[in-house]
Tab-separated table of C-alpha atoms and ligand atoms in Angstrom:
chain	number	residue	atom	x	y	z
A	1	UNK	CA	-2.629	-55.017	-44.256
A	2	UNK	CA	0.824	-54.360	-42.535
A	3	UNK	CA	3.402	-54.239	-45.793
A	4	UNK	CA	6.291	-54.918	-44.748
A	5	UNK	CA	6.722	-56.150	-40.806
A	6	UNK	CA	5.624	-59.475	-41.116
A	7	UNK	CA	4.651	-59.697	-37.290
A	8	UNK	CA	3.021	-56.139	-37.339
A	9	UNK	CA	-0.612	-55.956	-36.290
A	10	UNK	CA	-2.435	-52.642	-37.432
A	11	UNK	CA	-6.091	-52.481	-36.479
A	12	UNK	CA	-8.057	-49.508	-37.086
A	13	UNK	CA	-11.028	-48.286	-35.310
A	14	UNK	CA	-13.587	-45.960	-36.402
A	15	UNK	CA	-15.953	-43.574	-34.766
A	16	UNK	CA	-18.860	-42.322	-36.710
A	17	UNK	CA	-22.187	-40.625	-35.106
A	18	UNK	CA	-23.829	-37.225	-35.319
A	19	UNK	CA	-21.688	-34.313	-34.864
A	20	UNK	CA	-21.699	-33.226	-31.275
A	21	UNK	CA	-22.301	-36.722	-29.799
A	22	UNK	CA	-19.271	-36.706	-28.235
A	23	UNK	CA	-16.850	-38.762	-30.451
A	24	UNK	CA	-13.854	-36.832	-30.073
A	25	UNK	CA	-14.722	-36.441	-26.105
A	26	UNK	CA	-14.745	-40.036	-25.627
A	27	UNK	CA	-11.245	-40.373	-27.590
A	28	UNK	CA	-9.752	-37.884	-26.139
A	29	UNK	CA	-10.740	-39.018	-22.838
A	30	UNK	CA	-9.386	-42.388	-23.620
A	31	UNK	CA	-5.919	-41.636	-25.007
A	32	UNK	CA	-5.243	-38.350	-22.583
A	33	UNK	CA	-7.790	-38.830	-19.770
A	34	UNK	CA	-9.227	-35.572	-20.304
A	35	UNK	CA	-12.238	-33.437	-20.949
A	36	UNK	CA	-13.178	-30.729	-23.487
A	37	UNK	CA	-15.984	-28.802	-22.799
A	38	UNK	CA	-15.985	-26.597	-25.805
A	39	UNK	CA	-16.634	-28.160	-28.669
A	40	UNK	CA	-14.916	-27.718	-32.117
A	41	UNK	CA	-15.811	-29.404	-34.912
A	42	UNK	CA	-13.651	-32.506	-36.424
A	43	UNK	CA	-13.198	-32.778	-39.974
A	44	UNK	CA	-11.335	-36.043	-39.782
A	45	UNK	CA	-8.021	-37.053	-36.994
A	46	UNK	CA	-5.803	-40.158	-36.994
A	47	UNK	CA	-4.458	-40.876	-33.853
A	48	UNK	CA	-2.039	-43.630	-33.925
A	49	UNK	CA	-0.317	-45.346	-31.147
A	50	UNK	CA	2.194	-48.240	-30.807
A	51	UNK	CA	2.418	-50.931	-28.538
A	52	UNK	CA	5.013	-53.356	-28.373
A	53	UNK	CA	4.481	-56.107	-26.689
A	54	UNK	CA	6.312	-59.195	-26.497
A	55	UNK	CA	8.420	-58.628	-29.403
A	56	UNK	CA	5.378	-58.199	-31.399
A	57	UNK	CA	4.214	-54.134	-32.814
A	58	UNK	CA	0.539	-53.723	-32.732
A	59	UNK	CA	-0.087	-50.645	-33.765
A	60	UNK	CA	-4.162	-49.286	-32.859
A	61	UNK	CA	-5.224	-46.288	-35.097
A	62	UNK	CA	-8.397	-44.569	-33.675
A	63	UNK	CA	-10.336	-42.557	-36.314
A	64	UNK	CA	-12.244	-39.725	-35.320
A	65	UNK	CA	-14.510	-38.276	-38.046
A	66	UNK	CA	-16.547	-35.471	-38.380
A	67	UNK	CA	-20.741	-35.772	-37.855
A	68	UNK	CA	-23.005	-37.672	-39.462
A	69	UNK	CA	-23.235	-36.714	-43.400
A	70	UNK	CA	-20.974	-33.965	-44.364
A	71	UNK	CA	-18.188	-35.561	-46.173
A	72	UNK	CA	-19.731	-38.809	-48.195
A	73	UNK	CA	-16.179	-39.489	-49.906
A	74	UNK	CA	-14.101	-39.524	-47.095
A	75	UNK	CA	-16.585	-41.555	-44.652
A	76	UNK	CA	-17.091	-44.186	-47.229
A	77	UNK	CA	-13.149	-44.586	-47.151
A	78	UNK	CA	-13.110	-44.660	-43.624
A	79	UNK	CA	-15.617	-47.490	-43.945
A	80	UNK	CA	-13.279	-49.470	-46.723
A	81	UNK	CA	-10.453	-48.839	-44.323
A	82	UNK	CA	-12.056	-49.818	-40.867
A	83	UNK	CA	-11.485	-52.891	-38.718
A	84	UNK	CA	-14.490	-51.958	-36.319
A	85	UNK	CA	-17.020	-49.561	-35.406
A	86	UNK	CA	-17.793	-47.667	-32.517
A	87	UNK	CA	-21.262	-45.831	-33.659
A	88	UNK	CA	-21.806	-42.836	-31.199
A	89	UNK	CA	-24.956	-41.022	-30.349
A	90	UNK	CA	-25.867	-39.175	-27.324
A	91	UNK	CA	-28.939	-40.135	-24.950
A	92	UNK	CA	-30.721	-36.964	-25.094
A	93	UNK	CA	-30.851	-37.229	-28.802
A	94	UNK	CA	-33.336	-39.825	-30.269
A	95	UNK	CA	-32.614	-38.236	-33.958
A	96	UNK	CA	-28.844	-39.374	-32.961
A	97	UNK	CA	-29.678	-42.574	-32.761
A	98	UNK	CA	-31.585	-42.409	-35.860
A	99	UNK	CA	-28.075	-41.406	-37.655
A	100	UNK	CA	-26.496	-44.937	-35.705
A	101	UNK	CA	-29.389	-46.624	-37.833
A	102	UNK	CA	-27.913	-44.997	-40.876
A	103	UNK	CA	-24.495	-45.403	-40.467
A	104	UNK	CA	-24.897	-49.201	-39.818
A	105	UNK	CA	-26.741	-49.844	-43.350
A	106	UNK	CA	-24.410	-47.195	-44.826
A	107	UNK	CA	-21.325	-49.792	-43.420
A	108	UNK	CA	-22.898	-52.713	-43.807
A	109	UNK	CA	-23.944	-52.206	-47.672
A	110	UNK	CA	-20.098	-50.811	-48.126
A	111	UNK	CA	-18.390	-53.816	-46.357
A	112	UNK	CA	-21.011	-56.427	-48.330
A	113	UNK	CA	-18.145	-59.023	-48.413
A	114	UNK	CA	-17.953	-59.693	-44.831
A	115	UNK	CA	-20.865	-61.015	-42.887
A	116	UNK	CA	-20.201	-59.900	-39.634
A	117	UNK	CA	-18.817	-56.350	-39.321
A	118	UNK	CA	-17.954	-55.182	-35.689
A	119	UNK	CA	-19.816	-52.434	-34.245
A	120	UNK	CA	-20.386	-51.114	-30.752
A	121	UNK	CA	-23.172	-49.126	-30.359
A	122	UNK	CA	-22.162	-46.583	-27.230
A	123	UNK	CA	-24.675	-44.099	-25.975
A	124	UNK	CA	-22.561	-41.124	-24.607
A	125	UNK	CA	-23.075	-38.616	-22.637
A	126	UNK	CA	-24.727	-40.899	-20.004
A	127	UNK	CA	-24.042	-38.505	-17.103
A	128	UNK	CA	-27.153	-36.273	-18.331
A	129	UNK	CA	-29.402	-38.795	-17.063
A	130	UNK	CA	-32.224	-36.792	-16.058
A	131	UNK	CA	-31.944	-35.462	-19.597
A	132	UNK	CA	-32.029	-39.218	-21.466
A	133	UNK	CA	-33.882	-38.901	-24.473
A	134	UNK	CA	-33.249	-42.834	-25.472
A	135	UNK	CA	-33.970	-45.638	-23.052
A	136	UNK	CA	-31.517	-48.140	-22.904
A	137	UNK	CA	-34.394	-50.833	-23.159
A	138	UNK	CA	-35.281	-49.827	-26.408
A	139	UNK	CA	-32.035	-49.526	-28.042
A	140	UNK	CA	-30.927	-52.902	-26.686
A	141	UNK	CA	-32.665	-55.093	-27.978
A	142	UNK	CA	-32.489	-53.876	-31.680
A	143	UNK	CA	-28.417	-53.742	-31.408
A	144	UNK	CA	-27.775	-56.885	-29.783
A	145	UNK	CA	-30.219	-58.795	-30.943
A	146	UNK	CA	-31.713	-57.632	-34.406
A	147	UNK	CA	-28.003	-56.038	-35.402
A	148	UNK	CA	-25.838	-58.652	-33.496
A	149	UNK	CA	-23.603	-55.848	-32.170
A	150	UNK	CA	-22.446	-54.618	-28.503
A	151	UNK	CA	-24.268	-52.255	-26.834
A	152	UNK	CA	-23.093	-49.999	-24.239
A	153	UNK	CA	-23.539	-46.873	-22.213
A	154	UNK	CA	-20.566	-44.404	-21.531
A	155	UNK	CA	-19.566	-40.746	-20.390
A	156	UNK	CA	-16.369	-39.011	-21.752
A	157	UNK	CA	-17.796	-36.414	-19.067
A	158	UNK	CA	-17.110	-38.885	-16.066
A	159	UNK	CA	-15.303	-41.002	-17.968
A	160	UNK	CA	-17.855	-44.002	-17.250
A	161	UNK	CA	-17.472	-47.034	-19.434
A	162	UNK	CA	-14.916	-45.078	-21.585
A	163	UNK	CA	-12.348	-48.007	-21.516
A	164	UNK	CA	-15.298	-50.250	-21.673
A	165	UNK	CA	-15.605	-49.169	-25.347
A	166	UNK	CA	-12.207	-49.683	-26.393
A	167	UNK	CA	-12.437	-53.042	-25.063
A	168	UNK	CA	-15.206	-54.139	-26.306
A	169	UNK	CA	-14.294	-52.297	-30.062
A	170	UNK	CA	-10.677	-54.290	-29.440
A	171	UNK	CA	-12.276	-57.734	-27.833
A	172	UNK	CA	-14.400	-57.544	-31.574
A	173	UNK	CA	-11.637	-58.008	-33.827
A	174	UNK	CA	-9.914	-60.602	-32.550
A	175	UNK	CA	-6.754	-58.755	-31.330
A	176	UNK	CA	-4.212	-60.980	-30.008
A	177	UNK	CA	-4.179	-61.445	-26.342
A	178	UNK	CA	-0.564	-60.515	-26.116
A	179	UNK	CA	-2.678	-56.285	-26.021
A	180	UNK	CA	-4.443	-57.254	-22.950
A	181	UNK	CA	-1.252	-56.138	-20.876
A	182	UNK	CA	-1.578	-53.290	-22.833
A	183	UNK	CA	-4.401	-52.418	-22.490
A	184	UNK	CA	-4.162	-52.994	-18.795
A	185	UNK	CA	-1.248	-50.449	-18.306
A	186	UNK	CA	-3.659	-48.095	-19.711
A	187	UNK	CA	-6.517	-48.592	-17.898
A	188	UNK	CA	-4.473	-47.920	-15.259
A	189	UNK	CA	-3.584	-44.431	-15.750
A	190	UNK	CA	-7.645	-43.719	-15.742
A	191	UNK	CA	-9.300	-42.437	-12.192
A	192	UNK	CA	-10.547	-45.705	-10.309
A	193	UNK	CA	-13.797	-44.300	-10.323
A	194	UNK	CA	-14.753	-44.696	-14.038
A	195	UNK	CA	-13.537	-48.285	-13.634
A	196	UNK	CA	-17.365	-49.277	-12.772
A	197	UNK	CA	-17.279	-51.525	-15.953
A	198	UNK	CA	-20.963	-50.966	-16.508
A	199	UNK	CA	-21.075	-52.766	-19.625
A	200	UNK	CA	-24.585	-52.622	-20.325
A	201	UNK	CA	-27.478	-50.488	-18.533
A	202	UNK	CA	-28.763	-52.200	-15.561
A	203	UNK	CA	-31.567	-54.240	-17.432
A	204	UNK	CA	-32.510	-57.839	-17.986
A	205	UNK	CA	-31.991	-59.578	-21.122
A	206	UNK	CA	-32.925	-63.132	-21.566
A	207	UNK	CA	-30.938	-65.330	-24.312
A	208	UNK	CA	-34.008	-67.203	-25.094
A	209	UNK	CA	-36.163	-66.369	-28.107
A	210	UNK	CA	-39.403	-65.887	-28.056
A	211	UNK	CA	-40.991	-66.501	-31.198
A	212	UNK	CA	-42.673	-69.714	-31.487
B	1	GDP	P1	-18.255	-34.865	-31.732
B	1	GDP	O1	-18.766	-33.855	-32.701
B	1	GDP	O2	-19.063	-36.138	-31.789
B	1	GDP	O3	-16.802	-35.123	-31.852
B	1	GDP	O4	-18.544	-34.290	-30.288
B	1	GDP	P2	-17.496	-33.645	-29.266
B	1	GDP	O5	-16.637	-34.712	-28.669
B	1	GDP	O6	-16.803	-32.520	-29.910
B	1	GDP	O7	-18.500	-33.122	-28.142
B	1	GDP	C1	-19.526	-32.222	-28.452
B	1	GDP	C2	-19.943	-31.473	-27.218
B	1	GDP	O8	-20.525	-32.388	-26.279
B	1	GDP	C3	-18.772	-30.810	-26.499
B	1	GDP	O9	-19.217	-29.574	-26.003
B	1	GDP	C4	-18.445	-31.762	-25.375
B	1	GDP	O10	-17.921	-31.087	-24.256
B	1	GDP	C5	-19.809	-32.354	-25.059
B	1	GDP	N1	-19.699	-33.747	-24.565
B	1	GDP	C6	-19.013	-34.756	-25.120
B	1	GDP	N2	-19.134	-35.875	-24.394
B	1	GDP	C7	-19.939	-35.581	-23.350
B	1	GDP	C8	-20.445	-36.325	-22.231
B	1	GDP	O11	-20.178	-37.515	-22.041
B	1	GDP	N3	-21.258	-35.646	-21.374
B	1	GDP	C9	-21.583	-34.346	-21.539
B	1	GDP	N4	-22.381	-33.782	-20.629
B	1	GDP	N5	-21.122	-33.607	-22.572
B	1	GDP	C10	-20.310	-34.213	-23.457
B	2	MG	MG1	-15.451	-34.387	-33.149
């Protein structure tokens, strides 16, 4: 809660996933368009950013944390204080996709109160294709359908699907549509090329259930 702007919007999102999945990549790649390919370990960065739009502040907080299991105490505030969810593994990595599985019942038994938590699931890293460890048509099912979450595939490499993540983490909580110009503005400053909105893997997925 905002504490003393009455029409201030803060919504905080949260990236959680095994360390060297590429969560810092992919928000660095979103807030600076650019790409890191040493890696140093995060313990824990806030980067906060302003929009005002219309009159109205909105301010967006992106949380990047460090891997997986390392600091209990500070990822279960992170949970307490977290609007949504983007759960990162990478799709050479089948154990990181285990740790998505863990972080989700970690969140989900912290946040008990609220029934539907958002979450976006993003498999990064999707430019080492002929290395995927994780096909998309196993994963998909399980998040969209047994977890009720998004699902998507990205690259903070290319920067594929990067802004596809923000908008589908933003889309989840219900932000006012007075971001979308935003939003737009920033999309803008990102190479046409990773525009491909390729919001899911290519795949088929039929809305009717199966069980009798
Ligand atoms: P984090 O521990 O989850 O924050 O992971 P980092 O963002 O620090 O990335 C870990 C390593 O993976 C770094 O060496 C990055 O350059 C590399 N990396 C991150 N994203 C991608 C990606 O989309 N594709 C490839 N090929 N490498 C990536
Ligand atoms: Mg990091």
């Amino acid at each position: 809660m905002s504490l003393t702007v009455k029409d201030k919007t803060t919504v905080r999102l949260v990236f959680f996933g095994a360390a060297g999945v590429g969560k810092t990549a992919l928000i660095q790649r979103f807030l600076h368009d650019r790409f890191e390919h040493k890696y140093k370990r995060t313990v824990e960065e806030l980067h906060s950013n302003q929009y005002d739009i219309d009159g109205v502040k909105i301010q967006i907080d992106i949380m990047d944390t460090s891997g997986s299991y390392s600091f209990p105490a500070m990822r279960k505030l992170s949970i307490r204080n977290g609007d949504a969810f983007a759960l990162v593994y990478s799709i050479e990595d089948p154990e990181s996709f285990e740790e998505v599985r863990r972080l989700r019942d970690e969140i989900l038994e912290i946040k008990e109160e609220e029934k539907l938590v958002p979450i976006v699931v993003v498999g990064n890293k999707l430019d080492l294709e002929n290395q995927r460890g994780v096909p998309a048509v196993d994963i998909l099912p399980t998040v969209e359908l047994d977890w009720n979450a998004n699902f998507l595939e990205a690259s903070a490499k290319s920067g594929e699907n990067v802004v596809g993540v923000f908008k589908e983490l933003l889309q989840q909580v219900n932000l006012p549509s007075r971001l979308s110009p935003a939003l737009r503005r920033r999309r803008e400053t990102i190479p046409k090329d990773n525009l491909g909105v390729r919001k899911r893997p290519p795949m088929k997925k039929t809305n009717s259930c199966t069980v009798s």
